[in-house]
PDB file of C-alpha atoms in Angstrom:
ATOM      1  CA  THR A   1      50.914  51.846 -27.401  1.00  0.00           C
ATOM      2  CA  GLY A   2      53.167  50.938 -25.205  1.00  0.00           C
ATOM      3  CA  TRP A   3      56.497  52.952 -23.164  1.00  0.00           C
ATOM      4  CA  GLY A   4      59.819  51.920 -21.606  1.00  0.00           C
ATOM      5  CA  VAL A   5      61.794  53.750 -19.181  1.00  0.00           C
ATOM      6  CA  LYS A   6      65.410  53.113 -18.204  1.00  0.00           C
ATOM      7  CA  LEU A   7      68.039  54.226 -14.628  1.00  0.00           C
ATOM      8  CA  ASP A   8      71.333  53.249 -14.500  1.00  0.00           C
ATOM      9  CA  TYR A   9      73.806  54.445 -11.569  1.00  0.00           C
ATOM     10  CA  THR A  10      77.717  53.867 -11.871  1.00  0.00           C
ATOM     11  CA  TRP A  11      78.885  55.144  -8.079  1.00  0.00           C
ATOM     12  CA  GLN A  12      83.529  54.345  -8.742  1.00  0.00           C
ATOM     13  CA  LYS A  13      82.668  50.325  -9.573  1.00  0.00           C
ATOM     14  CA  LEU A  14      79.492  49.834  -8.508  1.00  0.00           C
ATOM     15  CA  TYR A  15      77.269  49.771 -11.292  1.00  0.00           C
ATOM     16  CA  VAL A  16      72.760  49.531 -11.572  1.00  0.00           C
ATOM     17  CA  ALA A  17      70.582  49.614 -13.886  1.00  0.00           C
ATOM     18  CA  ALA A  18      67.110  48.389 -14.361  1.00  0.00           C
ATOM     19  CA  ALA A  19      64.508  48.226 -16.755  1.00  0.00           C
ATOM     20  CA  MET A  20      60.656  48.789 -17.467  1.00  0.00           C
ATOM     21  CA  ASN A  21      58.383  48.198 -20.368  1.00  0.00           C
ATOM     22  CA  ARG A  22      54.506  47.872 -21.302  1.00  0.00           C
ATOM     23  CA  LEU A  23      53.878  47.017 -24.644  1.00  0.00           C
ATOM     24  CA  LYS A  24      49.820  46.992 -25.288  1.00  0.00           C
ATOM     25  CA  SER A  25      47.963  45.937 -28.613  1.00  0.00           C
ATOM     26  CA  ASP A  26      43.996  45.490 -29.181  1.00  0.00           C
ATOM     27  CA  ASN A  27      42.485  44.105 -31.619  1.00  0.00           C
ATOM     28  CA  LEU A  28      39.035  45.099 -31.182  1.00  0.00           C
ATOM     29  CA  SER A  29      37.037  43.717 -34.503  1.00  0.00           C
ATOM     30  CA  PRO A  30      33.397  42.446 -33.807  1.00  0.00           C
ATOM     31  CA  THR A  31      34.158  38.856 -34.254  1.00  0.00           C
ATOM     32  CA  THR A  32      36.971  38.989 -31.322  1.00  0.00           C
ATOM     33  CA  THR A  33      36.066  36.973 -28.595  1.00  0.00           C
ATOM     34  CA  LEU A  34      38.564  34.913 -26.333  1.00  0.00           C
ATOM     35  CA  THR A  35      40.248  32.621 -28.793  1.00  0.00           C
ATOM     36  CA  THR A  36      39.414  34.721 -31.998  1.00  0.00           C
ATOM     37  CA  PRO A  37      41.881  35.446 -32.828  1.00  0.00           C
ATOM     38  CA  THR A  38      44.273  34.205 -30.252  1.00  0.00           C
ATOM     39  CA  PRO A  39      46.002  35.956 -27.871  1.00  0.00           C
ATOM     40  CA  ALA A  40      50.282  36.151 -28.534  1.00  0.00           C
ATOM     41  CA  ALA A  41      52.713  37.607 -26.550  1.00  0.00           C
ATOM     42  CA  TRP A  42      54.961  40.009 -28.621  1.00  0.00           C
ATOM     43  CA  THR A  43      58.185  38.540 -30.094  1.00  0.00           C
ATOM     44  CA  GLY A  44      58.941  41.128 -32.448  1.00  0.00           C
ATOM     45  CA  ALA A  45      58.218  44.262 -33.955  1.00  0.00           C
ATOM     46  CA  GLY A  46      54.588  43.139 -34.553  1.00  0.00           C
ATOM     47  CA  GLY A  47      53.759  42.827 -31.525  1.00  0.00           C
ATOM     48  CA  GLY A  48      51.226  40.838 -29.872  1.00  0.00           C
ATOM     49  CA  THR A  49      48.143  41.012 -30.216  1.00  0.00           C
ATOM     50  CA  ASN A  50      45.269  41.140 -27.146  1.00  0.00           C
ATOM     51  CA  THR A  51      47.967  41.136 -25.049  1.00  0.00           C
ATOM     52  CA  GLN A  52      49.022  43.377 -22.079  1.00  0.00           C
ATOM     53  CA  ASP A  53      53.210  42.732 -21.657  1.00  0.00           C
ATOM     54  CA  ASN A  54      54.446  43.422 -19.083  1.00  0.00           C
ATOM     55  CA  GLN A  55      58.930  43.478 -18.526  1.00  0.00           C
ATOM     56  CA  PHE A  56      61.553  44.575 -15.904  1.00  0.00           C
ATOM     57  CA  TYR A  57      64.718  43.898 -15.703  1.00  0.00           C
ATOM     58  CA  ALA A  58      67.303  44.565 -12.599  1.00  0.00           C
ATOM     59  CA  GLY A  59      70.861  43.978 -12.727  1.00  0.00           C
ATOM     60  CA  ALA A  60      74.091  44.551 -10.312  1.00  0.00           C
ATOM     61  CA  THR A  61      78.169  44.894 -11.038  1.00  0.00           C
ATOM     62  CA  TYR A  62      81.161  45.249  -9.102  1.00  0.00           C
ATOM     63  CA  ASP A  63      84.556  44.884  -9.421  1.00  0.00           C
ATOM     64  CA  PHE A  64      86.372  43.861  -6.241  1.00  0.00           C
ATOM     65  CA  GLY A  65      89.460  44.429  -8.113  1.00  0.00           C
ATOM     66  CA  ILE A  66      90.825  40.350  -9.022  1.00  0.00           C
ATOM     67  CA  LEU A  67      87.247  40.199  -9.799  1.00  0.00           C
ATOM     68  CA  LYS A  68      84.013  40.876 -11.157  1.00  0.00           C
ATOM     69  CA  ALA A  69      80.728  40.049  -9.384  1.00  0.00           C
ATOM     70  CA  TYR A  70      77.448  40.173 -10.580  1.00  0.00           C
ATOM     71  CA  LEU A  71      73.491  40.030 -10.048  1.00  0.00           C
ATOM     72  CA  GLN A  72      70.518  40.527 -12.256  1.00  0.00           C
ATOM     73  CA  TYR A  73      66.879  39.572 -12.045  1.00  0.00           C
ATOM     74  CA  VAL A  74      64.324  39.401 -15.100  1.00  0.00           C
ATOM     75  CA  ASN A  75      60.697  39.525 -14.911  1.00  0.00           C
ATOM     76  CA  ARG A  76      58.014  39.401 -17.652  1.00  0.00           C
ATOM     77  CA  LYS A  77      54.070  38.414 -17.961  1.00  0.00           C
ATOM     78  CA  ASP A  78      51.826  38.940 -20.775  1.00  0.00           C
ATOM     79  CA  THR A  79      48.131  38.571 -19.883  1.00  0.00           C
ATOM     80  CA  SER A  80      45.190  38.656 -22.272  1.00  0.00           C
ATOM     81  CA  THR A  81      43.509  42.203 -22.019  1.00  0.00           C
ATOM     82  CA  LEU A  82      40.221  39.326 -24.135  1.00  0.00           C
ATOM     83  CA  ASN A  83      40.423  37.321 -20.345  1.00  0.00           C
ATOM     84  CA  THR A  84      42.911  38.125 -17.330  1.00  0.00           C
ATOM     85  CA  ASN A  85      42.835  34.135 -16.528  1.00  0.00           C
ATOM     86  CA  TYR A  86      44.714  33.744 -19.739  1.00  0.00           C
ATOM     87  CA  PHE A  87      48.992  34.754 -18.857  1.00  0.00           C
ATOM     88  CA  ALA A  88      51.824  33.469 -19.659  1.00  0.00           C
ATOM     89  CA  LYS A  89      54.652  35.494 -17.162  1.00  0.00           C
ATOM     90  CA  ARG A  90      58.350  34.214 -16.204  1.00  0.00           C
ATOM     91  CA  SER A  91      61.129  35.232 -13.622  1.00  0.00           C
ATOM     92  CA  ALA A  92      64.681  34.380 -13.190  1.00  0.00           C
ATOM     93  CA  GLN A  93      67.362  35.450 -11.397  1.00  0.00           C
ATOM     94  CA  GLN A  94      71.390  35.189 -11.290  1.00  0.00           C
ATOM     95  CA  ILE A  95      74.200  35.685  -9.645  1.00  0.00           C
ATOM     96  CA  GLY A  96      78.105  35.293 -10.778  1.00  0.00           C
ATOM     97  CA  VAL A  97      81.659  36.260 -11.048  1.00  0.00           C
ATOM     98  CA  ARG A  98      85.033  36.303 -13.291  1.00  0.00           C
ATOM     99  CA  SER A  99      88.268  37.134 -12.663  1.00  0.00           C
ATOM    100  CA  TYR A 100      91.374  36.598 -14.440  1.00  0.00           C
ATOM    101  CA  ILE A 101      93.506  33.790 -12.988  1.00  0.00           C
ATOM    102  CA  THR A 102      96.624  35.352 -15.187  1.00  0.00           C
ATOM    103  CA  PRO A 103      96.950  37.734 -17.595  1.00  0.00           C
ATOM    104  CA  THR A 104      95.822  35.417 -20.395  1.00  0.00           C
ATOM    105  CA  ILE A 105      93.319  33.330 -19.147  1.00  0.00           C
ATOM    106  CA  GLU A 106      90.089  34.154 -17.608  1.00  0.00           C
ATOM    107  CA  GLY A 107      87.691  32.042 -14.942  1.00  0.00           C
ATOM    108  CA  TRP A 108      84.329  32.491 -14.861  1.00  0.00           C
ATOM    109  CA  ALA A 109      81.535  31.077 -13.506  1.00  0.00           C
ATOM    110  CA  SER A 110      77.265  31.748 -12.886  1.00  0.00           C
ATOM    111  CA  TRP A 111      74.545  30.017 -10.880  1.00  0.00           C
ATOM    112  CA  GLY A 112      70.899  30.802 -11.572  1.00  0.00           C
ATOM    113  CA  ASN A 113      66.966  29.795 -11.393  1.00  0.00           C
ATOM    114  CA  GLY A 114      63.828  31.236 -12.083  1.00  0.00           C
ATOM    115  CA  LYS A 115      60.223  30.115 -12.904  1.00  0.00           C
ATOM    116  CA  THR A 116      57.606  29.619 -16.310  1.00  0.00           C
ATOM    117  CA  GLN A 117      53.433  29.531 -15.678  1.00  0.00           C
ATOM    118  CA  THR A 118      52.040  29.168 -18.745  1.00  0.00           C
ATOM    119  CA  TRP A 119      49.188  30.466 -20.264  1.00  0.00           C
ATOM    120  CA  GLY A 120      45.623  28.657 -19.576  1.00  0.00           C
ATOM    121  CA  ALA A 121      43.182  28.073 -16.980  1.00  0.00           C
ATOM    122  CA  SER A 122      44.949  25.348 -15.188  1.00  0.00           C
ATOM    123  CA  ARG A 123      48.636  27.728 -15.447  1.00  0.00           C
ATOM    124  CA  PRO A 124      51.621  24.855 -15.663  1.00  0.00           C
ATOM    125  CA  SER A 125      54.076  26.008 -14.295  1.00  0.00           C
ATOM    126  CA  ALA A 126      58.083  24.705 -14.863  1.00  0.00           C
ATOM    127  CA  ASN A 127      60.788  25.611 -11.933  1.00  0.00           C
ATOM    128  CA  PHE A 128      64.305  25.660 -13.396  1.00  0.00           C
ATOM    129  CA  VAL A 129      68.443  25.640 -11.518  1.00  0.00           C
ATOM    130  CA  ALA A 130      71.134  26.185 -13.533  1.00  0.00           C
ATOM    131  CA  TRP A 131      75.107  26.719 -13.209  1.00  0.00           C
ATOM    132  CA  GLN A 132      77.335  27.316 -15.960  1.00  0.00           C
ATOM    133  CA  ALA A 133      81.478  27.822 -16.042  1.00  0.00           C
ATOM    134  CA  GLY A 134      84.213  28.676 -18.336  1.00  0.00           C
ATOM    135  CA  LEU A 135      87.655  30.059 -19.753  1.00  0.00           C
ATOM    136  CA  ASN A 136      88.545  31.775 -22.125  1.00  0.00           C
ATOM    137  CA  TYR A 137      93.044  31.794 -23.159  1.00  0.00           C
ATOM    138  CA  TYR A 138      93.360  34.281 -25.115  1.00  0.00           C
ATOM    139  CA  LEU A 139      96.521  34.366 -28.274  1.00  0.00           C
ATOM    140  CA  SER A 140      95.885  37.717 -28.274  1.00  0.00           C
ATOM    141  CA  LYS A 141      93.518  40.589 -28.092  1.00  0.00           C
ATOM    142  CA  ARG A 142      90.906  39.701 -30.927  1.00  0.00           C
ATOM    143  CA  THR A 143      92.194  35.322 -30.682  1.00  0.00           C
ATOM    144  CA  ASN A 144      91.208  33.606 -27.400  1.00  0.00           C
ATOM    145  CA  LEU A 145      89.864  29.573 -27.092  1.00  0.00           C
ATOM    146  CA  TYR A 146      87.389  29.222 -24.850  1.00  0.00           C
ATOM    147  CA  GLY A 147      85.616  26.450 -22.525  1.00  0.00           C
ATOM    148  CA  ILE A 148      82.087  26.018 -20.523  1.00  0.00           C
ATOM    149  CA  TYR A 149      80.544  23.775 -19.387  1.00  0.00           C
ATOM    150  CA  GLY A 150      76.759  23.860 -17.750  1.00  0.00           C
ATOM    151  CA  ALA A 151      73.832  22.467 -16.336  1.00  0.00           C
ATOM    152  CA  ASN A 152      70.205  22.745 -15.410  1.00  0.00           C
ATOM    153  CA  ASN A 153      67.260  21.081 -13.580  1.00  0.00           C
ATOM    154  CA  LEU A 154      63.956  21.658 -15.556  1.00  0.00           C
ATOM    155  CA  ALA A 155      61.520  20.630 -12.883  1.00  0.00           C
ATOM    156  CA  SER A 156      57.489  21.120 -13.803  1.00  0.00           C
ATOM    157  CA  SER A 157      54.791  21.039 -11.612  1.00  0.00           C
ATOM    158  CA  SER A 158      51.857  20.892 -14.318  1.00  0.00           C
ATOM    159  CA  VAL A 159      48.665  19.717 -13.030  1.00  0.00           C
ATOM    160  CA  THR A 160      47.851  16.454 -15.197  1.00  0.00           C
ATOM    161  CA  ASN A 161      51.504  15.838 -15.979  1.00  0.00           C
ATOM    162  CA  GLY A 162      54.646  16.766 -13.986  1.00  0.00           C
ATOM    163  CA  ALA A 163      58.577  15.843 -15.260  1.00  0.00           C
ATOM    164  CA  ALA A 164      61.816  16.589 -14.974  1.00  0.00           C
ATOM    165  CA  ILE A 165      64.409  17.361 -17.283  1.00  0.00           C
ATOM    166  CA  ASN A 166      67.891  17.251 -16.681  1.00  0.00           C
ATOM    167  CA  ASN A 167      70.501  18.754 -19.201  1.00  0.00           C
ATOM    168  CA  ALA A 168      74.948  18.635 -18.700  1.00  0.00           C
ATOM    169  CA  GLY A 169      76.587  20.234 -21.568  1.00  0.00           C
ATOM    170  CA  PHE A 170      80.072  21.894 -22.899  1.00  0.00           C
ATOM    171  CA  ALA A 171      81.725  23.748 -25.414  1.00  0.00           C
ATOM    172  CA  VAL A 172      85.062  24.783 -26.321  1.00  0.00           C
ATOM    173  CA  GLY A 173      85.674  26.920 -29.864  1.00  0.00           C
ATOM    174  CA  VAL A 174      87.880  29.129 -31.575  1.00  0.00           C
ATOM    175  CA  ARG A 175      86.605  33.098 -31.374  1.00  0.00           C
ATOM    176  CA  HIS A 176      87.645  36.075 -33.622  1.00  0.00           C
ATOM    177  CA  THR A 177      86.610  39.067 -34.203  1.00  0.00           C
ATOM    178  CA  PHE A 178      86.957  41.660 -36.913  1.00  0.00           C
TER     179      PHE A 178
END
């Protein structure tokens, strides 16, 4: 079972949107225990197994004329309907800007951070911070060259193992839409 709702509002150059979903899946067969069948998050049309999946999104954009700014927030929590000590949750927020530097060159930059916790009583978690910057060079309305550079830092605060992962990468290419 489930339901979802979305609200949005536009006022001149401001656009604000919020959405929320609540989805529940139960398998109440006589053989059901804490781990049989294993609680599983909703991953597609097939749904989850013995989970309550709550999702929330909010975002806003504002067009300042020379640049457009945006911010977003997402939150999702999947909780076992058999034992609420078993859950997975994540939340993140992002802020960014994009602007045309010349009539054919568009640039953007964004920064975000968040946290994730996984199933189980020990509740291992990880925090992340990421940023990205890029350029589009428009050859025509349907074709552009692009370059993107980004980096992230993931720090685990697991009870049994602490770890940090730092990644950076870039991409260059040509995009053509048909």
